XYZ file of C-alpha atoms in Angstrom:
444
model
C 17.131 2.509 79.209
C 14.862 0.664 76.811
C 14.814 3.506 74.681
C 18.615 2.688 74.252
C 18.247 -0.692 73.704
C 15.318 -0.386 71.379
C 17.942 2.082 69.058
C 20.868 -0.282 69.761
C 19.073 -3.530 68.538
C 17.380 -1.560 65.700
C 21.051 -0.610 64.847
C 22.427 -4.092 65.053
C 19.289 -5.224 62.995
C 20.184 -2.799 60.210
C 23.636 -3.901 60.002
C 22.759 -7.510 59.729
C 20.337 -7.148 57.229
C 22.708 -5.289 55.165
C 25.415 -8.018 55.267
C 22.865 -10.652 55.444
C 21.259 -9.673 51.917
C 23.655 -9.074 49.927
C 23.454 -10.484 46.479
C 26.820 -11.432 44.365
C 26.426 -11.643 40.946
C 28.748 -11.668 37.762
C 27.779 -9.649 34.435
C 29.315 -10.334 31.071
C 28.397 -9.325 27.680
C 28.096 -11.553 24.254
C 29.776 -10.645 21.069
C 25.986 -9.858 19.771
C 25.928 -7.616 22.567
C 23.482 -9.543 24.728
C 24.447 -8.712 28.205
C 24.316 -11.294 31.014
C 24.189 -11.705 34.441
C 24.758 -14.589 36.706
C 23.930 -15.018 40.472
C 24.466 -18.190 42.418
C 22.623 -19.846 45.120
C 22.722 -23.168 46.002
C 20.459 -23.299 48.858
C 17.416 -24.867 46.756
C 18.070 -27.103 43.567
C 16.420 -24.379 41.582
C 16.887 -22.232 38.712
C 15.496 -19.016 37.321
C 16.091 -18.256 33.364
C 14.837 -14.912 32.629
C 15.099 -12.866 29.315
C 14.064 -9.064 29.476
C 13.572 -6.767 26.773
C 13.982 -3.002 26.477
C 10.383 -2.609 24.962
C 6.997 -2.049 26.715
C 3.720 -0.537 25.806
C 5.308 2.978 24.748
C 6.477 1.399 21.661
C 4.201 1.410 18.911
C 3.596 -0.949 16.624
C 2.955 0.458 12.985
C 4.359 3.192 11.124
C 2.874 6.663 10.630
C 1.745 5.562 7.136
C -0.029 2.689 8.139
C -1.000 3.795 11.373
C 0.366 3.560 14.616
C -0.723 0.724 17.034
C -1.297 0.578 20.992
C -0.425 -2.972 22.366
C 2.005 -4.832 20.686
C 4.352 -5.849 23.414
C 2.014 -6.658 25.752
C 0.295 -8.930 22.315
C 4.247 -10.190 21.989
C 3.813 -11.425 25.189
C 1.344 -13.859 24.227
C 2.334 -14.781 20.633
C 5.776 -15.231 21.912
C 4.214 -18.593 23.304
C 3.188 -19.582 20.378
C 5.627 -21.996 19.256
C 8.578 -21.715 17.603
C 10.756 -23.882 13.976
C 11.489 -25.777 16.748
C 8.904 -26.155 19.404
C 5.305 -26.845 17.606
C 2.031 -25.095 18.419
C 0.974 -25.861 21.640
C 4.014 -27.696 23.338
C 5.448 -24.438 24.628
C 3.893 -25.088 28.419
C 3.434 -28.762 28.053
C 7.293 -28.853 27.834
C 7.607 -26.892 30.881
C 5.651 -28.878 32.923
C 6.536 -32.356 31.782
C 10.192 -31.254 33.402
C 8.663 -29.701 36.288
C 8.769 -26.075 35.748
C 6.690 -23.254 35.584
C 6.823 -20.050 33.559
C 5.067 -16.688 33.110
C 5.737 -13.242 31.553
C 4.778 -9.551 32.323
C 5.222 -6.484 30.183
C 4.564 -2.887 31.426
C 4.787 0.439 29.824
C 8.826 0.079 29.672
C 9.523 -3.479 29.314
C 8.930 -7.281 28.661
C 10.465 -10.110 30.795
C 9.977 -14.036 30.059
C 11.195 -16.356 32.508
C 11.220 -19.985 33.485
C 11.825 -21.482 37.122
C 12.975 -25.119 36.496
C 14.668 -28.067 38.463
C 18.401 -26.907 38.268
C 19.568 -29.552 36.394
C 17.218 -28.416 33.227
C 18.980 -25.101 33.446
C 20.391 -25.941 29.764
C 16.230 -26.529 28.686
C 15.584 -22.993 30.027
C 18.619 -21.756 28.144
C 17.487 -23.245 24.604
C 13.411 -22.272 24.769
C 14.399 -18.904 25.378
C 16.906 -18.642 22.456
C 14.344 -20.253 20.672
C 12.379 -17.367 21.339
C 14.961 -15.009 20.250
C 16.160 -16.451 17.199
C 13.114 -19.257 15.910
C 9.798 -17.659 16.868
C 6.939 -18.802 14.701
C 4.733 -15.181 13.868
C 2.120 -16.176 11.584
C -1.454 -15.414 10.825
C -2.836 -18.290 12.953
C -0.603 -17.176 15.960
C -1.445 -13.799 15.575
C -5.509 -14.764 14.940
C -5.402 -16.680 18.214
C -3.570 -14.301 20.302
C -6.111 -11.563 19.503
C -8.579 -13.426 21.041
C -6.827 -14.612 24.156
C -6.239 -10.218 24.140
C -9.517 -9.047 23.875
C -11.136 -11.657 26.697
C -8.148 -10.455 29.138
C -9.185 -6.762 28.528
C -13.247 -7.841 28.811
C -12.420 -9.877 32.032
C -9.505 -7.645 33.920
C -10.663 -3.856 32.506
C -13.750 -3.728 30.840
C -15.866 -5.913 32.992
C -13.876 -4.975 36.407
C -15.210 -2.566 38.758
C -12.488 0.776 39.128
C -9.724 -0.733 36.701
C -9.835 1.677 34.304
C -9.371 4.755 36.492
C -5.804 4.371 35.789
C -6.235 4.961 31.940
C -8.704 7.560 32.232
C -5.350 9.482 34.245
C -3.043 8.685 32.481
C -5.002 10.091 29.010
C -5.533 13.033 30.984
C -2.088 13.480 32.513
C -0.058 12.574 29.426
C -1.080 14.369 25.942
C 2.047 13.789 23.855
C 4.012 10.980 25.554
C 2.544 7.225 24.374
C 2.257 7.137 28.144
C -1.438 8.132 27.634
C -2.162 4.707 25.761
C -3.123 1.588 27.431
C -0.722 -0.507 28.048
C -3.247 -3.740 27.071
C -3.675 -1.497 23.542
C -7.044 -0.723 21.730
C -8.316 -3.342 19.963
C -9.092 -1.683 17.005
C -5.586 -1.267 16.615
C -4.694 -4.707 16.932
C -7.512 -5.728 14.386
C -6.460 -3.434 12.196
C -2.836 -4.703 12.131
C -0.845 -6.592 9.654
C 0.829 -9.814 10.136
C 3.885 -8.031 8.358
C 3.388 -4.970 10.868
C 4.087 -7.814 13.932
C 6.712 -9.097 12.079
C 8.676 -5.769 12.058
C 7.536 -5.473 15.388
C 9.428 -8.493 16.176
C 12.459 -7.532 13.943
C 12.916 -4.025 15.615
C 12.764 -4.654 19.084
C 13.481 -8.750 19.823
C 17.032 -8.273 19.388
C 19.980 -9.702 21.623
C 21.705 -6.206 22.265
C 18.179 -4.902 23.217
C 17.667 -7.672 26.133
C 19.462 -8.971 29.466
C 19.907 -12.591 30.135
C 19.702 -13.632 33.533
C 20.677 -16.723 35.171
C 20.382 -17.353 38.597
C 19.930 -20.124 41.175
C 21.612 -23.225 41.503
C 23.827 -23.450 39.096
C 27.993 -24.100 38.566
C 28.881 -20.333 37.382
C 32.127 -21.595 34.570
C 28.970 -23.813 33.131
C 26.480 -21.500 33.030
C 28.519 -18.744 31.362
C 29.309 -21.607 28.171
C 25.704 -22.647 28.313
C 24.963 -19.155 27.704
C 27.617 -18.269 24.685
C 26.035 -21.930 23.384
C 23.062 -21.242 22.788
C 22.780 -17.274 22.153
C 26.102 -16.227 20.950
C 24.799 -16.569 16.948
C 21.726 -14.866 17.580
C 22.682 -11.875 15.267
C 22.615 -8.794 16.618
C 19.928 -6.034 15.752
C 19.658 -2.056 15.012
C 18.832 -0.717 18.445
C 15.893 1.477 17.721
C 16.689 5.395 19.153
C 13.664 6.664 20.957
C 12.630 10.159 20.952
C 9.281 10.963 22.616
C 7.802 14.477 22.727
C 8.064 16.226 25.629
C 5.191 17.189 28.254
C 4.243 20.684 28.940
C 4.330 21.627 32.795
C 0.427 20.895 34.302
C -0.391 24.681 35.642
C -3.929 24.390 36.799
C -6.013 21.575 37.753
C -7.326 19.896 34.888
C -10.954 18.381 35.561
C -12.639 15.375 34.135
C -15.050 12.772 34.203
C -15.258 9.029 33.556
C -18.224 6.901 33.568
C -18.155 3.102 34.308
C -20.389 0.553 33.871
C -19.077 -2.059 36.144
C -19.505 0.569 39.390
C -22.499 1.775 41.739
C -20.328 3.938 44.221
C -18.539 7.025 42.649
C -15.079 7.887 43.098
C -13.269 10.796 42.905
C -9.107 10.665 42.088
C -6.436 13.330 41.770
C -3.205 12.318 39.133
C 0.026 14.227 39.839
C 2.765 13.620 37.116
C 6.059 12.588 39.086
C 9.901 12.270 37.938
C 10.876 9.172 36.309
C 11.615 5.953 38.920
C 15.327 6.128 39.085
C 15.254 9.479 40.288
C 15.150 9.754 43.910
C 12.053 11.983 44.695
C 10.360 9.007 43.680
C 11.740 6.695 46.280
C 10.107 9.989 48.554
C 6.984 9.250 47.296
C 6.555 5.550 47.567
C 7.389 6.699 51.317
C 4.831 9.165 51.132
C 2.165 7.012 49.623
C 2.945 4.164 52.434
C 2.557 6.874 54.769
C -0.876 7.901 53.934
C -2.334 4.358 52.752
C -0.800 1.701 53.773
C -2.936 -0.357 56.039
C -5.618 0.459 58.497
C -3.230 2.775 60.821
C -1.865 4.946 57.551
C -3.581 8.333 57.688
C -6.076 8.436 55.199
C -7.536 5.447 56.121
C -7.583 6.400 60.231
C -9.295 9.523 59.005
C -11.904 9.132 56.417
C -12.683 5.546 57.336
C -12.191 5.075 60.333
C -13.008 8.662 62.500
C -14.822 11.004 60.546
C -16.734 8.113 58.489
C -16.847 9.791 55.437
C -15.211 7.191 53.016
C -15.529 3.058 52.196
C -12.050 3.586 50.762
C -9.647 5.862 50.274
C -5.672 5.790 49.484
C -2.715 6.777 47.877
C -0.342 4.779 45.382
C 2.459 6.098 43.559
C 2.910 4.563 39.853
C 6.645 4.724 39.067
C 7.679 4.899 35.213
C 10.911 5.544 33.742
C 9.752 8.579 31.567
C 7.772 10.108 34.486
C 5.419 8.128 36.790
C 1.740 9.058 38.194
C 0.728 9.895 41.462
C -3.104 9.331 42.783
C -5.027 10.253 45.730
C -8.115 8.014 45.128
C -11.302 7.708 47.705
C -15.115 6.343 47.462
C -17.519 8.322 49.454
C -19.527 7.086 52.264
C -23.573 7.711 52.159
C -24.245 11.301 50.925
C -20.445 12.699 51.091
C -20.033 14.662 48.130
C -16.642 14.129 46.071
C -15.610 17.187 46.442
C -15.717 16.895 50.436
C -13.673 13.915 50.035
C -11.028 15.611 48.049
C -10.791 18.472 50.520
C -10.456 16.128 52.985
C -7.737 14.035 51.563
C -5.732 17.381 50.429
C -6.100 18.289 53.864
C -3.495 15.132 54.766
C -1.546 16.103 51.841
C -0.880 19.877 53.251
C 0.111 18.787 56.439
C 2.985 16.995 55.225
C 3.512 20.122 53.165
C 3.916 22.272 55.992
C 4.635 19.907 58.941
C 7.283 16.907 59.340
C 5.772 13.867 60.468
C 6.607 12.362 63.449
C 9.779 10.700 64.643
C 7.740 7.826 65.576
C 5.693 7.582 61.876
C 9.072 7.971 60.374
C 10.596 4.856 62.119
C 7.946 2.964 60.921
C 8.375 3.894 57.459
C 12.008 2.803 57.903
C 10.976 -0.604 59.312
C 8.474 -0.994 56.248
C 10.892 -0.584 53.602
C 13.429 -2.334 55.174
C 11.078 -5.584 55.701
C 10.180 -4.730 52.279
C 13.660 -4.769 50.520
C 14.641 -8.209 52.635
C 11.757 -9.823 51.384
C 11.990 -9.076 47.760
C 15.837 -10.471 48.002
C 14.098 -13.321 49.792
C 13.594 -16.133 46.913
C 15.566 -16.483 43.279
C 12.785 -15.825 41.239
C 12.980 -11.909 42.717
C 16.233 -11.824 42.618
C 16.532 -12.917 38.707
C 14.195 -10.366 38.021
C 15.667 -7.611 40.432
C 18.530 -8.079 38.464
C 17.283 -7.644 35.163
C 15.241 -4.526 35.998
C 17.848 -2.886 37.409
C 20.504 -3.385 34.832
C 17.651 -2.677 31.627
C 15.461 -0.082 33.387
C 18.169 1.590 36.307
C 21.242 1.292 34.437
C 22.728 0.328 38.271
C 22.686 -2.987 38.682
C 23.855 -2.822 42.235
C 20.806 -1.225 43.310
C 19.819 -4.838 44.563
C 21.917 -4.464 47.348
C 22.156 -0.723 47.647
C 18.914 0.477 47.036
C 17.421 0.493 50.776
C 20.585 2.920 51.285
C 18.002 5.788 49.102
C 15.354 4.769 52.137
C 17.854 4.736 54.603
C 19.413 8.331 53.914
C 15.700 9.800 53.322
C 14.899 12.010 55.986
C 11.267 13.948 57.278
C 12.285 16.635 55.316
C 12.841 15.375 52.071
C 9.086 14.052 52.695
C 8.174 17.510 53.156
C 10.409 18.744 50.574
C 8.614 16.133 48.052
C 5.358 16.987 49.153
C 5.466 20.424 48.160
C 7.491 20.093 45.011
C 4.610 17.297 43.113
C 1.659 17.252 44.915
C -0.093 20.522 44.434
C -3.274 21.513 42.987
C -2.156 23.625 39.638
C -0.582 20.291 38.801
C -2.725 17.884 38.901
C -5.824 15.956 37.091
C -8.947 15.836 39.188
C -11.356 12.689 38.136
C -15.141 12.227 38.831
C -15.178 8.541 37.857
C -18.910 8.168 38.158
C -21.536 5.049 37.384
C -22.486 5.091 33.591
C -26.521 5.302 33.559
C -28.554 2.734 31.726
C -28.966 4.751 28.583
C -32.262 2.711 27.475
């Protein structure tokens, strides 16, 4: 009897969430081809401007004559705070907070997104910086001289002075020869020392276009005056030459490939296997952010119960699956305890990996993977800011905007075999990268 209850409440539960988080929005493009979106919610007297662009670190900077660069969007993302003909140097943030908002950006390997979170009655403020930004950005050598700095302390303080955070690049270099997946997404910087303030220009010019970004709006706002705000102030933006991408093309992994990285920053050794994975709108990679919850998420997942907690053999071990839109990375990653060797810890973590190969996991592990992603997808519909966001990735990155309400239907429909059926298709050994990431040794 409480077995049938337990199933019927879970049932009801699912149901409610479903209704209970659904998002409405409205989408509408610009003559210029900017394409917008709109969501209201006038719970909190907040609003969330956000402007994302179809350019990340795979786009080089450059040209093959003068070279190309690593690290220009993720440097736009910096000197696009620089000012602009209309907002001097330095007054970018101080405006934002004098009308009591707050703003950030992010760029990854596949895109950019600006946004501002302001009292909803400065939605019209958000509006103009970031057309501002479009249209009036100031890129000149001072920008560009200060930026650089600001650059190179970030990669000193998060990568190069950071124990373990550049295991990632040492992957993806290895698992990516030909696609500008294998460059850091924070750039070299050599290249950006090397670069012109006419090559940033370009940059600018090629890829900060209106028909090559999504405007979202969303929050508190009256939906017939947000959609005139919007033609106001970005309608003239003129419209740009959307720049065709055509990457080379992987060859298949077909035996392990080995390497070793040293770090400076690290005492304890480490030892991670990279699997290349579809791209993130494909749904074996939904499987796999199950998978990787399944193994390492939290103290119960079953890497963790095994190698830390039984058999004592590791201080940390885990599993994270990197999702891209060209192909993603998957890593099996674990620091030995005392004398374990690597290689014992590997075997022990491929061990995990084969049983999901060859057995389904339980009815009772699978449940909880259900619960997870379902408290997952409620909370990241939970605030505006995630939604504005949600929004814009889908629509740039997904092509489906819609997955903000439909996209815990992918985790709902999964079942223990596709796990399986995932398992074996991506995470074998003739496909993978195999990393010592060792201590680098005083070389005096």
């Amino acid at each position: 009897m409480k077995k049938s209850l337990f199933s019927l409440a879970a049932l009801l539960l699912a149901g409610f969430t479903a209704t209970a988080q659904e998002v409405k929005y409205e989408e509408f493009d610009l003559d210029n081809g900017l394409h917008v979106i709109l969501h209201q919610d006038n719970s909190a007297p907040v609003v969330t401007v956000g402007v994302m662009y179809d350019v990340g670190g795979k786009d080089l900077g450059g040209t093959p004559e003068t070279g190309l660069r690593t690290g220009f969007a993720h440097f736009f993302e910096h000197l696009l705070f620089e000012g602009t003909q209309n907002i001097d140097r330095g007054e970018w943030f101080k405006i934002v907070a004098s009308n009591g908002g707050s703003n950030n950006a992010n760029t990854s390997l596949d895109r950019t997104y600006y946004y501002e979170v302001f009292p909803s009655n400065n939605l019209e403020l958000g509006l103009w910086m970031e057309s501002e930004r479009m249209l009036h950005p100031v890129i000149d050598q001072v920008g560009v001289d200060t930026q650089n700095e600001v650059v190179k302390e970030e990669k000193r303080l998060r990568y190069d002075n950071a124990p373990y955070r550049q295991f990632l690049f040492a992957i993806s270099e290895n698992l990516f020869k030909v696609h500008p997946y294998k460059n850091k997404n924070i750039g070299e910087m050599s290249d950006l020392d090397n670069s012109t303030l006419e090559e940033f220009q370009d940059y600018f010019k090629k890829w900060y276009t209106p028909n090559n970004a999504v405007l979202v709006i969303a929050g508190d706002i009256d939906v017939t005056e947000a959609k005139r705000l919007s033609k106001v102030y970005f309608e003239e933006i003129p419209e740009g030459t959307i720049p065709v991408r055509n990457f080379p093309k992987e060859q298949p992994i077909t035996e392990t490939i080995k390497d070793t990285f040293y770090d400076a920053n690290i005492q304890i050794p480490g030892i991670m296997a990279g699997y290349r994975t579809p791209g993130f709108a494909e749904r074996d990679s939904y499987i796999l952010n199950m998978i990787s919850t399944y193994l390492s998420d939290g103290k119960s997942s079953k890497l963790y119960k095994k190698l830390v907690d039984e058999k004592k053999l590791a201080l940390q071990t885990g599993a994270l699956n990197v999702p891209q839109k060209d192909g993603g990375i998957y890593i099996l990653f674990g620091l030995p305890l005392g004398e374990v060797s690597l290689e014992t810890l590997l075997a022990e973590m491929d061990e995990e990996v084969v049983k999901l190969q060859t057995e389904l996991i339980s009815e009772k592990d699978f449940q909880k993977l259900q619960n997870k992603f379902e408290n997952q997808f409620v909370n990241s519909n939970s605030s505006v800011e995630g939604i504005a966001v949600s929004l814009a990735t889908n629509y740039m990155l997904y092509d489906n905007i819609d997955l903000i309400n439909s996209e815990i239907d992918i985790y709902r429909t999964a079942t223990r075999e596709d796990i399986q059926a995932v398992a074996k298709k991506y995470l074998n050994p003739n496909q993978r990268v195999v990393l010592d990431y060792l201590p680098k040794k005083d070389e005096n």
